[in-house]
Each structure stands twice: as C-alpha cells, then as structure tokens.
Coordinates of C-alpha atoms in Angstrom, one line a residue:
Chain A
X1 CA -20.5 51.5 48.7
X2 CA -23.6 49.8 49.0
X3 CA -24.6 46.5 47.7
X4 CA -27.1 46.0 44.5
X5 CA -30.5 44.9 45.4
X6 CA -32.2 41.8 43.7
X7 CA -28.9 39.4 44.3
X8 CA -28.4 38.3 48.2
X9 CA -25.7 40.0 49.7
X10 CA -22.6 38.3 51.0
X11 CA -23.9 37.3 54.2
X12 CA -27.0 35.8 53.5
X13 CA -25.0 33.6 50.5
X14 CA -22.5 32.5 53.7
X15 CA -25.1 31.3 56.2
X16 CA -25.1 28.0 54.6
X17 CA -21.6 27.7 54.6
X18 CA -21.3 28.9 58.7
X19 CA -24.1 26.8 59.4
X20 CA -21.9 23.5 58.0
X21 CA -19.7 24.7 60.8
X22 CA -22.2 24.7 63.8
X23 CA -22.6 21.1 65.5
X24 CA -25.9 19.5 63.7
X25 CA -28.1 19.5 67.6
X26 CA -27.7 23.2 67.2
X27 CA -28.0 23.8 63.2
X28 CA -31.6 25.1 63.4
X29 CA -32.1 26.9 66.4
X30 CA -29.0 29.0 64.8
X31 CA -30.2 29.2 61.8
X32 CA -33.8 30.5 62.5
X33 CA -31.6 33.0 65.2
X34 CA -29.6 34.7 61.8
X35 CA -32.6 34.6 59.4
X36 CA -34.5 36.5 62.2
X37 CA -31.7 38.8 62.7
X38 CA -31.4 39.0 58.6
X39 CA -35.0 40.1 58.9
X40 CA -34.5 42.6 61.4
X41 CA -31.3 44.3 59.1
X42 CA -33.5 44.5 55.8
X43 CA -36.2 46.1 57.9
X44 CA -34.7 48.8 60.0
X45 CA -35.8 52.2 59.6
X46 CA -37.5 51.4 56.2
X47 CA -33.9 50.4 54.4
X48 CA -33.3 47.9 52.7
X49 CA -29.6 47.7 51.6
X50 CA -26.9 46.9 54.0
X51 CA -23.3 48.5 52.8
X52 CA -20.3 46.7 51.8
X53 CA -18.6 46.9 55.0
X54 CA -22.0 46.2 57.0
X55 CA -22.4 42.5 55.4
X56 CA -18.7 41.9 55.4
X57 CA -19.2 42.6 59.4
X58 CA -21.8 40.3 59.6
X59 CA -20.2 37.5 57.1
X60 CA -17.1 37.6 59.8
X61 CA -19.9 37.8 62.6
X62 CA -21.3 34.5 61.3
X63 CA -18.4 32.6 60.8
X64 CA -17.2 33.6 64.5
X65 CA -20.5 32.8 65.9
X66 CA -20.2 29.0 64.2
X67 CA -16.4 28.5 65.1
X68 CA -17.6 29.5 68.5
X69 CA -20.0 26.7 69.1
X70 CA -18.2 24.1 67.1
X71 CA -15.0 24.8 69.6
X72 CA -16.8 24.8 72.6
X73 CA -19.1 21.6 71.2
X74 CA -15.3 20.3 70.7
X75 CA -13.8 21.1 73.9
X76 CA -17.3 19.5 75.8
X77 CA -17.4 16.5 73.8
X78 CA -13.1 15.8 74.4
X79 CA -14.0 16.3 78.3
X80 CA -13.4 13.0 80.1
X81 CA -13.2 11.0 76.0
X82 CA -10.3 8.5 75.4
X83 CA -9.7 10.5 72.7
X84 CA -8.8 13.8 74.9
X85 CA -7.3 11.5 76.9
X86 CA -4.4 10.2 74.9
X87 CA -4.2 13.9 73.4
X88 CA -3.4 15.3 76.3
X89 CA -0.7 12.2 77.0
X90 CA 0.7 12.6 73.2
X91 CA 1.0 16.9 74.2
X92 CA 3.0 16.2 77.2
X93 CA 5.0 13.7 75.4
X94 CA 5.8 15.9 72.7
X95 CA 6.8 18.8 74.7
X96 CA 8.8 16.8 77.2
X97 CA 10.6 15.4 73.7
X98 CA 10.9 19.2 72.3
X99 CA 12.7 20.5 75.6
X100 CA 15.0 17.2 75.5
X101 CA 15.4 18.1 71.8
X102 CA 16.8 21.5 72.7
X103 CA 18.6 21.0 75.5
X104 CA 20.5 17.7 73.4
X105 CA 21.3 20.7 70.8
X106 CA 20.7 18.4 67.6
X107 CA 18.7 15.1 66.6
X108 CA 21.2 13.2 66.4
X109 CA 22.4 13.8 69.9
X110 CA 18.8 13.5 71.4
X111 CA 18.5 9.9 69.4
X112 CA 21.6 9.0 71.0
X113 CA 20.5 9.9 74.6
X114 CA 16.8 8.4 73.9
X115 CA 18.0 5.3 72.7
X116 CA 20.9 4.8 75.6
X117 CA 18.5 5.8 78.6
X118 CA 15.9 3.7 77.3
X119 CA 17.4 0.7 76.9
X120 CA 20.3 1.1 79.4
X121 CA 18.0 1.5 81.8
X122 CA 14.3 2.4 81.7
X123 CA 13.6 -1.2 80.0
X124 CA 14.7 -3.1 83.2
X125 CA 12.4 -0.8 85.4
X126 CA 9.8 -0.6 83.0
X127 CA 9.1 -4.3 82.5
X128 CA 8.9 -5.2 86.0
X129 CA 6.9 -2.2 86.7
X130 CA 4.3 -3.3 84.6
X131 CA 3.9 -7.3 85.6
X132 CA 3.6 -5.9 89.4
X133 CA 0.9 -3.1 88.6
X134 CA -1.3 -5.7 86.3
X135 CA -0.7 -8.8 88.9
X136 CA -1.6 -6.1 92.3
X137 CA -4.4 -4.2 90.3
X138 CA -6.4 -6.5 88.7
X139 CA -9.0 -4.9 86.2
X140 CA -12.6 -5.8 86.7
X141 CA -13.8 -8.1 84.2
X142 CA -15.5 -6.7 81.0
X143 CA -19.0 -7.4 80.9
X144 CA -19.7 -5.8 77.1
X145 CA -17.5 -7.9 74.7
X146 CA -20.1 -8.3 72.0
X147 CA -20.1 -6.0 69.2
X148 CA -23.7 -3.8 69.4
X149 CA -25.4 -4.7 65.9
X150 CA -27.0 -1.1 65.6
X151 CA -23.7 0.4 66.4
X152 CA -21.9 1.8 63.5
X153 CA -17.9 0.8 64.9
X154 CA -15.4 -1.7 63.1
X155 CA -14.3 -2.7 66.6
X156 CA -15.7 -4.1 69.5
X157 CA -16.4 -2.6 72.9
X158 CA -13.9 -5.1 74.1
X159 CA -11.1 -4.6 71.4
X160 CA -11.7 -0.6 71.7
X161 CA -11.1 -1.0 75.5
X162 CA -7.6 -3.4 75.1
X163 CA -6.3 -0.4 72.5
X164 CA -7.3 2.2 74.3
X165 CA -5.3 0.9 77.7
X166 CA -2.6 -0.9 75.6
X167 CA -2.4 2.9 74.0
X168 CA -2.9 5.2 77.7
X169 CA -0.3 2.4 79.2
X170 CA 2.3 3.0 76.7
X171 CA 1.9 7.3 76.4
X172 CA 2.3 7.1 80.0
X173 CA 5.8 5.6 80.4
X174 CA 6.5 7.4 76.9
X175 CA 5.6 10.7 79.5
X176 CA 7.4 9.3 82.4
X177 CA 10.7 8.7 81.0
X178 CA 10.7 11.6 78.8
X179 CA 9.8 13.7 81.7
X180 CA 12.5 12.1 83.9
X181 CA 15.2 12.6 80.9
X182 CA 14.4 16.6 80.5
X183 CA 14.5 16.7 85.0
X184 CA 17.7 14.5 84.6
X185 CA 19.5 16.7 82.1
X186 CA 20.6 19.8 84.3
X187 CA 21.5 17.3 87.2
X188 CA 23.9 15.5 84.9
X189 CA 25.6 18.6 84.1
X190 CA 26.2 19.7 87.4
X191 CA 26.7 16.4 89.2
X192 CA 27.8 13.6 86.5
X193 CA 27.2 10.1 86.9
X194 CA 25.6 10.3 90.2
X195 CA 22.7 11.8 88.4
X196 CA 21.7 7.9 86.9
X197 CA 20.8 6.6 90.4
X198 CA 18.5 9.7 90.7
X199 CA 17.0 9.2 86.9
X200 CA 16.5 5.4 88.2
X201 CA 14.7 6.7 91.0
X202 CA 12.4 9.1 88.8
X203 CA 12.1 6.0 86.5
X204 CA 10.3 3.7 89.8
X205 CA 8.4 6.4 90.4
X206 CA 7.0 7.2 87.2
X207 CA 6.5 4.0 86.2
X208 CA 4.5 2.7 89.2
X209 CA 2.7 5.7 89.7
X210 CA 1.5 6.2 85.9
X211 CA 0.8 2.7 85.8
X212 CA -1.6 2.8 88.8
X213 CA -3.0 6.0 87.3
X214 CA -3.9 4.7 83.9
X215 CA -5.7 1.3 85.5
X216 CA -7.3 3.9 88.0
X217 CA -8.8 5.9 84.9
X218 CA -9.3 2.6 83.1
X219 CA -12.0 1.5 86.1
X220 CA -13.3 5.1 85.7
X221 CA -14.9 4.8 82.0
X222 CA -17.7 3.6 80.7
X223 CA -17.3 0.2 79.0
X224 CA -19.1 1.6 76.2
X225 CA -17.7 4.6 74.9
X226 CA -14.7 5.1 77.0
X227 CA -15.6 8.2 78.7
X228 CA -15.0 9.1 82.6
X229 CA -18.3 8.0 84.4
X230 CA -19.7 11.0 85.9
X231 CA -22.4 12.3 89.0
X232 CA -21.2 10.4 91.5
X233 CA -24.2 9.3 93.9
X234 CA -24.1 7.9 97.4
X235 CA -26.4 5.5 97.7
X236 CA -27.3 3.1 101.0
X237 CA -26.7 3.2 105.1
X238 CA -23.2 4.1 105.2
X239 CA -20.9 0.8 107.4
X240 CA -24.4 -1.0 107.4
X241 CA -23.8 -4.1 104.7
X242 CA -25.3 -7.0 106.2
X243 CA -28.3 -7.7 103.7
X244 CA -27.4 -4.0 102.5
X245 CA -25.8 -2.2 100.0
X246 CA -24.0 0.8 100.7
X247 CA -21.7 2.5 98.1
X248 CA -21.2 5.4 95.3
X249 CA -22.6 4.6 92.1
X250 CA -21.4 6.6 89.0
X251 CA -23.0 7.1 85.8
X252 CA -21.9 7.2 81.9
X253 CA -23.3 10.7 80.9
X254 CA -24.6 9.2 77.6
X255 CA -26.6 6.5 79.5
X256 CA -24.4 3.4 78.8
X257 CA -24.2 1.9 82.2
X258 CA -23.8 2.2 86.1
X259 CA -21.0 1.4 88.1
X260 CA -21.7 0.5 91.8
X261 CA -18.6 1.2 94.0
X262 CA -19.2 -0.7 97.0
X263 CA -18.3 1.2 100.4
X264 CA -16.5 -2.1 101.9
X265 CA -15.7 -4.8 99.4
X266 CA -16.0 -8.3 100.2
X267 CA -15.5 -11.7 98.3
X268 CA -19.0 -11.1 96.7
X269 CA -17.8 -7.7 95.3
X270 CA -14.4 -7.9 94.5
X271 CA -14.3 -5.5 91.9
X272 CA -16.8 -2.6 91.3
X273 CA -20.0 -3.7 89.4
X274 CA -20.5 -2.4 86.2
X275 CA -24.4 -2.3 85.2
X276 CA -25.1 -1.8 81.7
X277 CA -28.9 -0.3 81.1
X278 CA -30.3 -1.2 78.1
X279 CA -30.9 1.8 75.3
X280 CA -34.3 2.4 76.3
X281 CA -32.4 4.2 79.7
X282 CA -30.8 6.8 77.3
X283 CA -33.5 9.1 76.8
X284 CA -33.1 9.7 81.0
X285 CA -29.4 10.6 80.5
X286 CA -29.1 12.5 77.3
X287 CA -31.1 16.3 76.6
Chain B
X1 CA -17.1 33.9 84.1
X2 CA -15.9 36.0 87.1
X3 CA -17.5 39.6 87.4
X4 CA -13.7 40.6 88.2
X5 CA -12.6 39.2 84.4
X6 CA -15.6 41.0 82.8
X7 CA -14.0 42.7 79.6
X8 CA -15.8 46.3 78.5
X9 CA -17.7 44.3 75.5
X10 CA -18.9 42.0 78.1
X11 CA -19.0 44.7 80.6
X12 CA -21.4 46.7 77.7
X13 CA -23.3 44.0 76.7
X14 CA -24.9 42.9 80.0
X15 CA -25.9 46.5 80.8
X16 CA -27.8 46.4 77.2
X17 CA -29.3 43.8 78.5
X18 CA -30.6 45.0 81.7
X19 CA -32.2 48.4 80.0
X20 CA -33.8 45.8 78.0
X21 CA -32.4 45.3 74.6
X22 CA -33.2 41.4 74.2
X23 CA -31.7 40.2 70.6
X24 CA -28.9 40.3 69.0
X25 CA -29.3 43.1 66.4
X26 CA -30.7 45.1 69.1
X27 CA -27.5 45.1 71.2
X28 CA -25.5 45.6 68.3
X29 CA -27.3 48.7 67.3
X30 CA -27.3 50.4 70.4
X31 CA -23.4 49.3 71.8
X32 CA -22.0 49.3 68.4
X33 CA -20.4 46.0 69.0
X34 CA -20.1 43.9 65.6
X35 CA -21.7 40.7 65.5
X36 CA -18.2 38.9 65.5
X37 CA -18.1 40.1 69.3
X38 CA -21.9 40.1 70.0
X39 CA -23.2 36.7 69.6
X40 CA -19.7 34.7 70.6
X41 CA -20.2 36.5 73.6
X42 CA -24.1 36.2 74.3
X43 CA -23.1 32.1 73.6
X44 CA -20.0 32.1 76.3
X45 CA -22.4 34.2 78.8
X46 CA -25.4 31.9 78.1
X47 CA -23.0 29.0 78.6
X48 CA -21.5 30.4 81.9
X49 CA -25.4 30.9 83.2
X50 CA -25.1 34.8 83.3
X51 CA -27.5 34.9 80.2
X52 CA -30.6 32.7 79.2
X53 CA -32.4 32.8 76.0
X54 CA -36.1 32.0 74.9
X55 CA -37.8 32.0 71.5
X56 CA -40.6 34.6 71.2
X57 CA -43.6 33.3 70.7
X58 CA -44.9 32.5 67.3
X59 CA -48.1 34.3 67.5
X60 CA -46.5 37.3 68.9
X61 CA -43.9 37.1 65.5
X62 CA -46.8 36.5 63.3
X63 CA -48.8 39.0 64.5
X64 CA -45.9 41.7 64.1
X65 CA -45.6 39.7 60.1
X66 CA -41.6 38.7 61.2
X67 CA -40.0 35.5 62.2
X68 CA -39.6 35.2 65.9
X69 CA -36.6 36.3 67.9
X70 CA -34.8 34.5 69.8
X71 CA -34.4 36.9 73.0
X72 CA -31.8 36.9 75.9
X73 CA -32.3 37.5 79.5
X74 CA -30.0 38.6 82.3
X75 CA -29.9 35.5 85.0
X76 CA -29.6 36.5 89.1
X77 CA -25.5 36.1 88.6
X78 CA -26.1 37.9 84.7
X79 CA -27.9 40.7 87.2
X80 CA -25.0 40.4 90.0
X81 CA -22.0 40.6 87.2
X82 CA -23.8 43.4 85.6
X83 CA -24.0 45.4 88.4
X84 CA -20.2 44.8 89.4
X85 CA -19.5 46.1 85.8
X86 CA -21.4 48.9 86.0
X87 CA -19.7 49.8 89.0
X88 CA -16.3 48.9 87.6
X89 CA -17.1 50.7 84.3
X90 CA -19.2 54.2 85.6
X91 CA -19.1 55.2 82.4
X92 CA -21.6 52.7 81.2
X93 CA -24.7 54.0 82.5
X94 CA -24.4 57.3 80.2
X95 CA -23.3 55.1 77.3
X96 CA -26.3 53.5 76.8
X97 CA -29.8 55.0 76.5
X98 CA -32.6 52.9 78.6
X99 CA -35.0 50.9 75.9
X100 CA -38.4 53.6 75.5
X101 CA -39.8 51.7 72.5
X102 CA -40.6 48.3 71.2
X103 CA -38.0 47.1 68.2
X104 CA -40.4 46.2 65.9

C-alpha cells in the first residue's frame, strides 16, 4: 500500500509532534537532521512515495529518536540535582516500606509495627542523633540569602536550601529505620526480643551515619541551584600555608560559584569558602 | 560502551560506518536497520565518544540542490570497538558491501 501524493505522509505530519519531545538546546540541529533525511527518502532512486509501512517505520523511528534524547537529557540533568537526590531517598524508602509491607502480611499489621518501632524506640535515638550531628557538624554559613531579581523562583536560595536539607534530613532517617525494620524482621523471628537491642544498634548507626552523610552532601552543592559541585582542582604548594593557600577548589557546573576547600583549616578558614562569581562567569562553565 | 557489550545492530552499524556510509538513511539502507534502532543508537554511540558527527557544509548541500547532512564519523575507540565487532561478528564483513559511490 502506498501513500497518496500531494498530502504529507504520516511522518513528515509527526516531526512537529517528536520534535516537542526533544530538549529545546537540541530542537534544531534535530530537526534540520530529519528534514535532510526526509529529503534523502523522497529522492532515492527517482521515487517519490514512501509505503505505508515505510513511514509508519520512520513515524516510530522519530518518536524513539526524541524519547531518546529527552531520557538521556533527563537522566544528565537529575545527575548530582536535589531533585535526583531526594528521588533516589523517596525509591529506597518506598521499597524498604514494600518489603516491610510484605513480610507484615497486611497494612494493618505493617501500621502496627511502624507506629510501635517508631515511637517505642527510634524517636529517643533519633532526636538525640540529630542535636549531636548539627552541634559537631556545623554547616558553613550561607552566603546567597537574597532572592536573584532576574531569577524566575518563588523561593529564595536560602529558603530552597533549609527545605531541601530539612527534606534530605528527614528521607534519610525515613531510609534508616525502614531499612533497619525489614533487616530486623527475620532476626525477630528466629531470636525474639533479643532482636530490639540489635534494631537499637542499627537505629545509632543509621542515624548518625545518614545524618553525617546528608550535611556531607549538603557542603557538596552549590548554594545556588543545589547541585553536587563538580571538577575538583588542586590548587597551591601542598603543607605550605604561611602567606599561602593550598587546597581543592570545586566548581558548580552551571557557573554559580567556587568552593575553596582549604588543605589545613585554621581559625581563618573554619569552614570551606564558598565564592559566588557573578553571571558574567557563566558563559566559561556552560556550552 | 564496552566493545565486549556491543550488540549485532551496534556491532552492524559501526562497520557501516567504517566502509563509509556517513548519515543516517544511508546506514539504514545498506544494514536494513529501521530508523527506531538507527539513530537511538548513532546518539548512545556519539554520547559514549565511539561516534562524532559534523554538519556538511552548506555550499557542498547547495551545490548538490539538498539540505546538508548531518554526517557521522568513527572516533579511535568507534575504530577500536569496530574492529573487536568485526572480529566477534566474522560475518559482518560479507554483510555489508564497501561504499563505491557518492549518495547523492
């Protein structure tokens, strides 16, 4: 079956629609790429019509070239983004919660253990956990609390930053004691009771070590849009730091800022210095 | 993309390349591959650094009365993987017929 000439067949009418799904930095190159290939097709070997099947091919061939780059623009662009970051968290959470869910055998039972665990015990590590991670880690002081007026966000830098450690802090105990409920579960059946002193155990450990992880990750990221600093640079003498600066200094890939991890700190560097550049710097970070 | 994990489309699509098909439709034509395989596959291999593309040059189109092409290009690790396939995949060599004339 061949298509009728005069009307544009089926996949010339879907490269606009395919071309909605290819991330807008790439739109044209793509497009010019198809229409050149289009070419090519109504030109071969002095025919002009393409079959039914043959632009169905190509409609599928369009769409899966589009989904293509959008995933893979999707899956770069999540890399190292809080966004990714408390995905991932929310993933682990909910699978640590399905396998409790199934080995509880019903909702009701799985409410029941949640609720006991968590406030029969995880509370009272929890709590304590937290004061001594914030009071032995403290975070370096923002430097970016006004809101950019050519930036297009309802929130501040600074109130994007609270949420997005307020939210990181809580999915991480959320993981921890979800996680230490599912590794609990067999032990209880085969030991009993016992099994709590090792689930309290778990608990510390969770709890202190997530903490220290998400504070970690919270120095990591760019004040600006939240995403892991990047290209780590070694930069001065190393162990020479009178009247010198030695250190690593890592970079926000979208050419927000700098952040100068000094080799030895001392009282005049007690936290790492963040260095924001001013937008003019973007055009050296960004393609 | 390891040469080990190099699947027969890929496997067929990077010796196209090195006989010197350059464009899409041109690889499609002579591997037989549908485009739904062809170009997520040129992207993933251009992404991994085994491919790298260019536009022609306008003139060049112009002169020809088409639009240009965007053309792809086998990388040293493209050339490496492709030669790994074609060892892994024999067959390949008498599959595909060396490019003797300019697509026009």
């Amino acid at each position: 079956m061949r298509l009728r000439a005069g009307r544009p067949p089926i996949h010339e009418r879907m490269l606009p629609v395919a071309c909605r799904l290819v991330p807008a930095a790439k739109r044209l190159d793509w497009t010019r790429e198809w229409q050149a290939e289009f070419w090519q097709l109504r030109h071969r070997d002095g025919r002009s019509s393409v079959s039914l099947r043959e632009a169905l091919s190509l409609s599928y061939g369009l769409m899966a070239d589009a989904a293509w780059l959008r995933l893979d623009w999707t899956r770069i662009s999540a890399q190292g983004s809080a966004a990714g970051c408390l995905t991932v968290l929310s993933a682990y959470c909910l699978l640590c919660a399905g396998v409790e869910l199934v080995l509880a055998g019903s909702l009701h039972s799985f409410a029941r253990t949640v609720a006991s665990h968590f406030t029969g015990g995880f509370v009272f590590v929890a709590i304590p956990g937290i004061f001594a991670a914030i009071a032995t880690y403290p975070l370096r002081p923002l430097k970016c609390g006004d809101k950019d007026p050519r930036s297009a966000r309802i929130l501040s830098d600074r109130t994007r930053w609270s949420l997005f450690l307020s939210a990181k802090i809580g999915l991480t105990l959320a993981l921890g004691f979800l996680f230490s409920l599912v590794a609990s579960g067999p032990l209880r059946m085969a030991i009993g009771g016992k099994a709590d002193w090792l689930e309290l155990l778990m608990w510390a450990v969770f709890v202190t070590a997530g903490l220290r992880w998400a504070l970690l990750n919270q120095e990591q990221r760019c004040q600006k849009c939240l995403r892991m600093l990047s290209q780590p640079t070694r930069l001065g003498p190393p162990s020479r730091n009178f009247l010198d600066w030695s250190g690593t200094e890592l970079a926000c890939a979208e050419g927000h800022g700098l952040l100068h991890v000094a080799e030895m700190q001392g009282s005049w560097c007690w936290y790492d210095k963040w260095v924001e550049l001013d937008p003019t710097f973007q055009g050296l970070f960004t393609a | 993309m390891s040469p080990g994990r190099l699947s027969h489309s890929v496997a067929m699509l990077l010796k196209a390349l090195s006989l010197g098909y350059q464009f899409g439709f041109e690889i499609m034509e002579v591997t037989g591959l549908p485009s739904g395989t062809v170009y997520p596959a040129l992207r993933r291999l251009e992404r991994d650094g085994l491919v790298t593309s260019h536009w022609e040059a306008e003139e060049e189109a112009f002169e020809e009365q088409r639009p240009a092409r965007r053309y792809y290009v086998l990388t040293r690790t493209g050339k490496e993987a492709e030669s790994t396939a074609t060892k892994r995949y024999p067959l390949l060599s008498r599959l595909l017929p060396e490019k003797l004339v300019k697509t026009l």
